[in-house]
PDB file of C-alpha atoms in Angstrom:
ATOM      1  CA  UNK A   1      43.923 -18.884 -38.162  1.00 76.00           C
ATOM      2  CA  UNK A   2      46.146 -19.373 -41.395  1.00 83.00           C
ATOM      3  CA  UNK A   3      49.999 -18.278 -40.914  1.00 88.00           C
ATOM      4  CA  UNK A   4      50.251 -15.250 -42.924  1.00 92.00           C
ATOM      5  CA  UNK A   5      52.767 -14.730 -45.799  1.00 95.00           C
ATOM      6  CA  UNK A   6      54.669 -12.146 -47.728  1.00 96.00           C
ATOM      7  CA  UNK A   7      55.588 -13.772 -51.449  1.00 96.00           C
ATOM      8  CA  UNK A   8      58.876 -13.027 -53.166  1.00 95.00           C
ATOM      9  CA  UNK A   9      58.617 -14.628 -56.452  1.00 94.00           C
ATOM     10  CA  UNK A  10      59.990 -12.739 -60.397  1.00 91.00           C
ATOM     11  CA  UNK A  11      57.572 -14.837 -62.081  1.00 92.00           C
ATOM     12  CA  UNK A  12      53.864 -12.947 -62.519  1.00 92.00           C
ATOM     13  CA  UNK A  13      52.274 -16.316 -63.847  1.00 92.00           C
ATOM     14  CA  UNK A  14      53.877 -18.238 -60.499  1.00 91.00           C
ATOM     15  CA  UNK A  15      52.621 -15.411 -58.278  1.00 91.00           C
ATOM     16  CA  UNK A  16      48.841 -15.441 -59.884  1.00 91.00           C
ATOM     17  CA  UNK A  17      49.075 -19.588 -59.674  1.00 89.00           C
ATOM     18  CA  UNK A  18      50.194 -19.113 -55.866  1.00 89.00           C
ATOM     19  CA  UNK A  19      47.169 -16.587 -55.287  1.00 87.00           C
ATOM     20  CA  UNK A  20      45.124 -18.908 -56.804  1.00 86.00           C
ATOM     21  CA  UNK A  21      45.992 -21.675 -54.751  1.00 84.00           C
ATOM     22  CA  UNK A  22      45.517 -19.749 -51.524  1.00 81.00           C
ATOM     23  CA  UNK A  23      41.984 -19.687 -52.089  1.00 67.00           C
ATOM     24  CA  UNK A  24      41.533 -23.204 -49.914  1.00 64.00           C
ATOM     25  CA  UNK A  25      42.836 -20.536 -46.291  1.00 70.00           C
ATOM     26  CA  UNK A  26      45.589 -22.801 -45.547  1.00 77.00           C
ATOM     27  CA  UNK A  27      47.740 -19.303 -45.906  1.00 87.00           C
ATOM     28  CA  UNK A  28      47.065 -15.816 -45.653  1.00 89.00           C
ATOM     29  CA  UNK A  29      49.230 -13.943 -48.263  1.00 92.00           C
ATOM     30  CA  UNK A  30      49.694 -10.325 -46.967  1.00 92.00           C
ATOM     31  CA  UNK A  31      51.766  -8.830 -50.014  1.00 94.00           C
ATOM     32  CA  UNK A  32      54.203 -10.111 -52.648  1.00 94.00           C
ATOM     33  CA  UNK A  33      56.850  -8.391 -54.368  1.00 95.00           C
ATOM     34  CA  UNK A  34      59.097  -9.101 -57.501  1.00 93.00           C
ATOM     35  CA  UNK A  35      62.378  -9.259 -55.954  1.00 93.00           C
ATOM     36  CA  UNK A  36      64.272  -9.116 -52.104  1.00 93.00           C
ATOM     37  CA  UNK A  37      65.097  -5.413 -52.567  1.00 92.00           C
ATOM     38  CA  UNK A  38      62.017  -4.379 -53.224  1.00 93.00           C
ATOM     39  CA  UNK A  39      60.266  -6.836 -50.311  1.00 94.00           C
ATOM     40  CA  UNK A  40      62.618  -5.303 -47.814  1.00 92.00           C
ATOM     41  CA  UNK A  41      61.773  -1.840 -48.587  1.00 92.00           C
ATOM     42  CA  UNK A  42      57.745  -3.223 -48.058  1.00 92.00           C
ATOM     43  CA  UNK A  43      58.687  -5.640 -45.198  1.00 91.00           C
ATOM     44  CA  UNK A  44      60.280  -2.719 -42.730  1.00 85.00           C
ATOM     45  CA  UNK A  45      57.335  -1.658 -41.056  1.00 80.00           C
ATOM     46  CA  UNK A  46      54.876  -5.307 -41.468  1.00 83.00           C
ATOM     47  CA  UNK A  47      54.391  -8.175 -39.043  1.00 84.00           C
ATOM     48  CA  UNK A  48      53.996 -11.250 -41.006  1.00 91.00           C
ATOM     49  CA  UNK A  49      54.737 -15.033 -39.936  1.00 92.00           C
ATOM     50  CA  UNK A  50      56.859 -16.346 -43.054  1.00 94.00           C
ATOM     51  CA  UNK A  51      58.238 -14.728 -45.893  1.00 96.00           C
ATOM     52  CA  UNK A  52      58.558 -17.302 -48.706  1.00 96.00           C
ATOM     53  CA  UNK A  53      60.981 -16.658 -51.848  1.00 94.00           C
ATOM     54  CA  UNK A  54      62.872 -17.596 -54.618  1.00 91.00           C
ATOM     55  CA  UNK A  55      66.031 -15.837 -56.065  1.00 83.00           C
ATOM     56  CA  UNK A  56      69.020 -17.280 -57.983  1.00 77.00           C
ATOM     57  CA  UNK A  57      71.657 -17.237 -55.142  1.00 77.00           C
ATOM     58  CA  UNK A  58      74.810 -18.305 -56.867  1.00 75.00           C
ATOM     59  CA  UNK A  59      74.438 -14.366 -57.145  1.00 76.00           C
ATOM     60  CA  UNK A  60      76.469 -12.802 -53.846  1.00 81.00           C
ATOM     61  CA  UNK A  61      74.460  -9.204 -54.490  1.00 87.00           C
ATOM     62  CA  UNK A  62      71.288 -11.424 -54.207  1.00 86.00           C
ATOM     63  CA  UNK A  63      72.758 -13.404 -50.630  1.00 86.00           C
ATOM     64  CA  UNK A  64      73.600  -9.551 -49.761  1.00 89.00           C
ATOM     65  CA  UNK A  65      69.750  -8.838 -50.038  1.00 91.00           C
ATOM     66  CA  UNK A  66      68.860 -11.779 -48.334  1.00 91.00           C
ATOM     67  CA  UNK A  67      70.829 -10.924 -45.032  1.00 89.00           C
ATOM     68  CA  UNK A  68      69.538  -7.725 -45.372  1.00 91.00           C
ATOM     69  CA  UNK A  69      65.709  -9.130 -44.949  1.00 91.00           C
ATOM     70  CA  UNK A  70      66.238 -11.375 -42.700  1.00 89.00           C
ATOM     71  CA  UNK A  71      68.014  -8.415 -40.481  1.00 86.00           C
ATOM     72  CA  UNK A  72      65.207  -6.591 -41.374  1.00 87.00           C
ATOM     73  CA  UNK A  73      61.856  -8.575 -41.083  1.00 87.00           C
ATOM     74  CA  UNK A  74      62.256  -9.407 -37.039  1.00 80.00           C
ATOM     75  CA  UNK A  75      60.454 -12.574 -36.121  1.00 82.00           C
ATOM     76  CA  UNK A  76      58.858 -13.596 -39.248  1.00 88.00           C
ATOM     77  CA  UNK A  77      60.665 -16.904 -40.911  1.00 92.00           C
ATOM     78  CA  UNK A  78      62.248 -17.168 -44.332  1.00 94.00           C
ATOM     79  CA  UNK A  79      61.656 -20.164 -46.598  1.00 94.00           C
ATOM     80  CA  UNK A  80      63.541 -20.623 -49.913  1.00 93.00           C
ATOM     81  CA  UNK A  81      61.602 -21.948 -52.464  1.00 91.00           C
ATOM     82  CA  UNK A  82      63.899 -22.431 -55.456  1.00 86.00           C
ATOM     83  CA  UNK A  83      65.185 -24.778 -57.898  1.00 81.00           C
ATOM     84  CA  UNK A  84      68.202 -22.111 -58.444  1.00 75.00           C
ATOM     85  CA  UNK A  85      69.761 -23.373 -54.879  1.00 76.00           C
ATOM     86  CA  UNK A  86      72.108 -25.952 -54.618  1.00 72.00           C
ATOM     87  CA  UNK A  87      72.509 -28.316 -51.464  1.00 70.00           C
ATOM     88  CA  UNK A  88      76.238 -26.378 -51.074  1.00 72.00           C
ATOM     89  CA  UNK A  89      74.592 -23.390 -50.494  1.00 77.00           C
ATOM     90  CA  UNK A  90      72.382 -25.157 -47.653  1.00 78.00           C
ATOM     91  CA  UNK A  91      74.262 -25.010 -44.829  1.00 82.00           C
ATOM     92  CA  UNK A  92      75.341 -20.930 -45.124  1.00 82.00           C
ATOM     93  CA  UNK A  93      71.676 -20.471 -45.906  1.00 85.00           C
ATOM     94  CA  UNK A  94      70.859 -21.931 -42.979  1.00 84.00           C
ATOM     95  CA  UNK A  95      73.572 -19.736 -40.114  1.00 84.00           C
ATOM     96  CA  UNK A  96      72.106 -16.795 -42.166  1.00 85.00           C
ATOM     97  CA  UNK A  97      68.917 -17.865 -40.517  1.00 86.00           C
ATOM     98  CA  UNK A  98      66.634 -19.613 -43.137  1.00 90.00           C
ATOM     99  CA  UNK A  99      64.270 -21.488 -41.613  1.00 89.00           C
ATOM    100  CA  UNK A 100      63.107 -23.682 -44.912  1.00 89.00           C
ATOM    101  CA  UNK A 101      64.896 -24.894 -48.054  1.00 88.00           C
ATOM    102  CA  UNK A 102      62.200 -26.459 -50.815  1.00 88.00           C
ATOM    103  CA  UNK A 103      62.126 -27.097 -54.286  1.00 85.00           C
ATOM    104  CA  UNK A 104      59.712 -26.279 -56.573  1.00 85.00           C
ATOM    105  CA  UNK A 105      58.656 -29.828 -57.222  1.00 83.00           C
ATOM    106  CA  UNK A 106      56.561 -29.745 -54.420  1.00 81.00           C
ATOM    107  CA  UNK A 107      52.913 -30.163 -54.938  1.00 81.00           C
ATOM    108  CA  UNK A 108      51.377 -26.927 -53.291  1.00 83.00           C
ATOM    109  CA  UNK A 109      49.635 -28.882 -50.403  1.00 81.00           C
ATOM    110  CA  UNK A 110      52.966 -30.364 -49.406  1.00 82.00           C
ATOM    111  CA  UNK A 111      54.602 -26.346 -50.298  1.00 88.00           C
ATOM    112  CA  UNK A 112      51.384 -25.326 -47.333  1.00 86.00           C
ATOM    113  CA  UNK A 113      52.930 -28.495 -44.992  1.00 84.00           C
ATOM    114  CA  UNK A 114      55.777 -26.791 -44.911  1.00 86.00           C
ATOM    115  CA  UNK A 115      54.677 -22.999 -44.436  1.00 90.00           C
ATOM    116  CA  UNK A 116      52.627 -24.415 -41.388  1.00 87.00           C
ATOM    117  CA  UNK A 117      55.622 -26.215 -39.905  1.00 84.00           C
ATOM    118  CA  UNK A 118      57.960 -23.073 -40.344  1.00 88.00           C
ATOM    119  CA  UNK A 119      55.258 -20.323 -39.105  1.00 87.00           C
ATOM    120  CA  UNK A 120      55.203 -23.444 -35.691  1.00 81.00           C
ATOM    121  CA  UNK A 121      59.007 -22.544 -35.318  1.00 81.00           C
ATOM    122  CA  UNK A 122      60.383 -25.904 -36.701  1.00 82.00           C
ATOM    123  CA  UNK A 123      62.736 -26.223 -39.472  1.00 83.00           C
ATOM    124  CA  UNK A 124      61.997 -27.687 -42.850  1.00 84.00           C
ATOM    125  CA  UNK A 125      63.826 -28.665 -45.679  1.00 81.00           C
ATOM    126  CA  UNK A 126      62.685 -31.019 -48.672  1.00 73.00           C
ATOM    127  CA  UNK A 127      65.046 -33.765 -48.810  1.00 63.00           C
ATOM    128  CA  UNK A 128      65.605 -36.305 -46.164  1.00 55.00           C
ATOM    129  CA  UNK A 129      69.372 -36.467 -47.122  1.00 50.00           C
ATOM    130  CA  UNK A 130      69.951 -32.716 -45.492  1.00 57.00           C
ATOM    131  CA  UNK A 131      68.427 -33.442 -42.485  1.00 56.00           C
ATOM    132  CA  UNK A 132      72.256 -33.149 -40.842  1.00 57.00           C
ATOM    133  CA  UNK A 133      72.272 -30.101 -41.585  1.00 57.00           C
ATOM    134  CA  UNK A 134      69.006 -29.014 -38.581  1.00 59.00           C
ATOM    135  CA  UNK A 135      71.399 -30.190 -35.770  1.00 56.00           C
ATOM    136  CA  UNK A 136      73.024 -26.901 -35.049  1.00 52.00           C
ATOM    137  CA  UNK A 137      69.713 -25.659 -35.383  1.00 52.00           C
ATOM    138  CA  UNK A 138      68.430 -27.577 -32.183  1.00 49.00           C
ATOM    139  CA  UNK A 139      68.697 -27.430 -28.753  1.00 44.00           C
ATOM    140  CA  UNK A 140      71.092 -30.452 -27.871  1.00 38.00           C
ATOM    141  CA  UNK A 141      68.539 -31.916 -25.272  1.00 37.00           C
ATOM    142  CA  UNK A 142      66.422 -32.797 -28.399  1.00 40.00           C
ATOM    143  CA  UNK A 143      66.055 -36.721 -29.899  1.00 42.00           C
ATOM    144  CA  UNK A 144      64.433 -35.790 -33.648  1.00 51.00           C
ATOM    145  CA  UNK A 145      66.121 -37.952 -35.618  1.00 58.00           C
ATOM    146  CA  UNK A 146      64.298 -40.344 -38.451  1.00 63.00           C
ATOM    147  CA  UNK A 147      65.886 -43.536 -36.271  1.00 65.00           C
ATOM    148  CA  UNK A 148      64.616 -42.457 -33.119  1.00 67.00           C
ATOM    149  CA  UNK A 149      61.333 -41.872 -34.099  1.00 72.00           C
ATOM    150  CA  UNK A 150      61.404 -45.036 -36.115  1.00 75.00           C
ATOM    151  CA  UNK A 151      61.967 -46.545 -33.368  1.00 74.00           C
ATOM    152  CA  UNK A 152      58.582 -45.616 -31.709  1.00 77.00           C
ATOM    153  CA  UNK A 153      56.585 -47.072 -33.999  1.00 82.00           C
ATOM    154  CA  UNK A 154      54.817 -50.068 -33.781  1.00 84.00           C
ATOM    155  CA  UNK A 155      54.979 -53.048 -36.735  1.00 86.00           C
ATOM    156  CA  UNK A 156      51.427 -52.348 -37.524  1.00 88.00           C
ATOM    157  CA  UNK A 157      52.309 -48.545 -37.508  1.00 88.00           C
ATOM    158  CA  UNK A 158      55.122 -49.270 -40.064  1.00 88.00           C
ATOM    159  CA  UNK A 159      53.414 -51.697 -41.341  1.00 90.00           C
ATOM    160  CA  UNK A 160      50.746 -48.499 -42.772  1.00 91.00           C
ATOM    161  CA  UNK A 161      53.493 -46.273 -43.334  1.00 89.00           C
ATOM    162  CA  UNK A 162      55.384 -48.098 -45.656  1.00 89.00           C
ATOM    163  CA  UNK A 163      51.834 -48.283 -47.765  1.00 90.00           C
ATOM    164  CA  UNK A 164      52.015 -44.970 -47.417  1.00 86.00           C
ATOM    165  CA  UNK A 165      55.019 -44.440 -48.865  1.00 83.00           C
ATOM    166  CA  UNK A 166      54.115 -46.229 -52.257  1.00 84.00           C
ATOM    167  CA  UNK A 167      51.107 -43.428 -52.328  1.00 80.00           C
ATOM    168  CA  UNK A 168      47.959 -46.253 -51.507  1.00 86.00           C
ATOM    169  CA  UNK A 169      45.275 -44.156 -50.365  1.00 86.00           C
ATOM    170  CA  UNK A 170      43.075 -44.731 -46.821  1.00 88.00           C
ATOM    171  CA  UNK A 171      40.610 -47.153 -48.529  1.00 91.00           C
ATOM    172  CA  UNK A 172      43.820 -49.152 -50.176  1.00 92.00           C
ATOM    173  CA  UNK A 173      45.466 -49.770 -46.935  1.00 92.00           C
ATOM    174  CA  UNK A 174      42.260 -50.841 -45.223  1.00 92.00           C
ATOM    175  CA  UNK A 175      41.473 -53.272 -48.337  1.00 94.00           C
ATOM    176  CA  UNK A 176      45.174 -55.039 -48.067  1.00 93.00           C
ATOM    177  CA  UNK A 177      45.355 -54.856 -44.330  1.00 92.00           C
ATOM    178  CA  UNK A 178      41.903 -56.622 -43.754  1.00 91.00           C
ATOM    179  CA  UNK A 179      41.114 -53.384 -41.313  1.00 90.00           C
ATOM    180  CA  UNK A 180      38.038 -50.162 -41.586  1.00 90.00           C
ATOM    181  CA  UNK A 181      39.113 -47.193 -42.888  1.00 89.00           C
ATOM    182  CA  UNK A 182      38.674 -45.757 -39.548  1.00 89.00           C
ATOM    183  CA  UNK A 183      41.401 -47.986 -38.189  1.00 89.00           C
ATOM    184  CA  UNK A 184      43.917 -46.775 -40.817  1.00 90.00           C
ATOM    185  CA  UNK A 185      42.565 -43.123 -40.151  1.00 87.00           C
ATOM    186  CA  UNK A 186      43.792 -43.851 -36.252  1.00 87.00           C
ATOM    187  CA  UNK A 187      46.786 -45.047 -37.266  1.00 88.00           C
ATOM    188  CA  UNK A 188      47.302 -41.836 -39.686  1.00 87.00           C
ATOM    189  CA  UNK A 189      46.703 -39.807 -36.618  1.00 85.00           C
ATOM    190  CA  UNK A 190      49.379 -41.720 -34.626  1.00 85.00           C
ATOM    191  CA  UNK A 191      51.697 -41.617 -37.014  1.00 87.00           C
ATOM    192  CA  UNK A 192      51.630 -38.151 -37.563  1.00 81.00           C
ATOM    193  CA  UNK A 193      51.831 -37.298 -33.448  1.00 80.00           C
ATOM    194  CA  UNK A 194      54.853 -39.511 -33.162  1.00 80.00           C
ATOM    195  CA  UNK A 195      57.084 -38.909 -35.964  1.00 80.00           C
ATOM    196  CA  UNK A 196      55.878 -34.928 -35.542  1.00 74.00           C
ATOM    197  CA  UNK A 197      54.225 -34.348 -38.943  1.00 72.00           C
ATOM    198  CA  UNK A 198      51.780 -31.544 -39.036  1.00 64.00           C
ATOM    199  CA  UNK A 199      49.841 -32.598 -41.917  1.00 65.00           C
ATOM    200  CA  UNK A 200      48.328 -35.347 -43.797  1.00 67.00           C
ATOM    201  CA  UNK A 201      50.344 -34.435 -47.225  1.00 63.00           C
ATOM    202  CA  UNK A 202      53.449 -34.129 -44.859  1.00 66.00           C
ATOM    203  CA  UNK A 203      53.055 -37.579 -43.391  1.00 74.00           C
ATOM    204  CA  UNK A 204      53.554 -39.411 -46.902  1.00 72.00           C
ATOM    205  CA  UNK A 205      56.198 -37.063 -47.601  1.00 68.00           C
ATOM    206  CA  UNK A 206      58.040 -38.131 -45.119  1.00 72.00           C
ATOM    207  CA  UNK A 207      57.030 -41.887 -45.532  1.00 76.00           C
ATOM    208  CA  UNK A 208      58.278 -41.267 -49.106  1.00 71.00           C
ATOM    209  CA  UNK A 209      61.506 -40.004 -48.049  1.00 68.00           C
ATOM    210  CA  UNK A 210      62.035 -42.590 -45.962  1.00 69.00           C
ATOM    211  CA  UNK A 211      61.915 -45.012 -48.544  1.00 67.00           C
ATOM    212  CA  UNK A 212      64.009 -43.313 -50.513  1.00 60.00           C
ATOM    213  CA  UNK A 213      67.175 -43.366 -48.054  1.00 58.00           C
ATOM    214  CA  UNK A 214      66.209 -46.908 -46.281  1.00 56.00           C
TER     215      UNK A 214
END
């Protein structure tokens, strides 16, 4: 069953793209609403698994509204989706107790990775570089770091990821690796178990972000 999902976005044409895009049932979108006032007012007495906005929060009435929600919607999980954020603003968005900071250069399948991670009680936030910023968010017996799980991985395993990361589809990797697709499909699936990516868009990603930082 898809997470479901209450929409916070100003924009009509985003909002109809967004509904649009739901079609595929990777999300169930429960209601929507223009702005965080008017969600909270709609949100008091509905059970939903993420609530997913954007709002321009160099504005402290709008941070104001946004501690109100959160306050107000219980156990559902709040991802920002916003260009209007900067990654100063990250860490108090984060004690408020946002759950997901993305931009909106996200492709929508890698936008779903990340509803699907959030709704599963993980943390999520766009850019590798930020990833600091999770540690007071986890318990202290936990070893999630991109070294550590690097570090699991066999050469053949990175060997795939890295051809991952420059965006070489299934049938690519099994061409220049002499292997079936099947083979790269298992190592997909392994990948994806052991550095604790719930998706297939998520897993390049991530491989992507990697590359970026290495």
């Amino acid at each position: 069953m898809p997470p479901t999902l209450f929409l916070i976005e100003a924009n009509d044409f985003v909002r109809l793209g967004f509904r649009s895009a739901c079609s595929r049932d990777l999300v169930s979108i429960v209601g929507e609403a223009s702005g965080l006032q008017e969600a909270t007012q709609l949100l008091t007495d509905q059970s939903v698994d993420v609530v997913l906005l954007d709002a321009d929060f160099r504005d402290e009435q709008a941070l104001a509204q946004l501690q109100t929600l959160i306050e107000t919607i219980g156990d559902a999980r709040v991802i920002v989706w916003s260009d209007q954020v900067s990654s100063q603003s990250y860490p108090s968005l984060l004690r408020m107790g946002v759950a997901g900071l993305v931009d909106k250069t996200l492709s929508f399948e890698q936008l779903f990775c990340a509803i699907t991670s959030v709704a599963e009680g993980r943390y999520f936030l766009c850019h590798p570089q930020h990833q600091s910023l999770l540690k007071p968010m986890r318990p202290a017996t936990t070893v999630d770091t991109d070294a550590d799980r690097i570090d699991q991985l066999s050469i053949r395993e990175r060997e795939v990821l890295g051809l991952l990361s420059d965006g070489m589809t299934n049938k690519q990797i099994a061409e220049k690796l002499f292997l079936s697709v099947k083979t790269i499909e298992t190592y997909r699936a392994r990948l994806m178990k052991k550095l604790d990516v719930r998706c297939r868009a998520g897993l390049t990603t991530y491989a992507r972000q990697l590359q970026q930082t290495a």
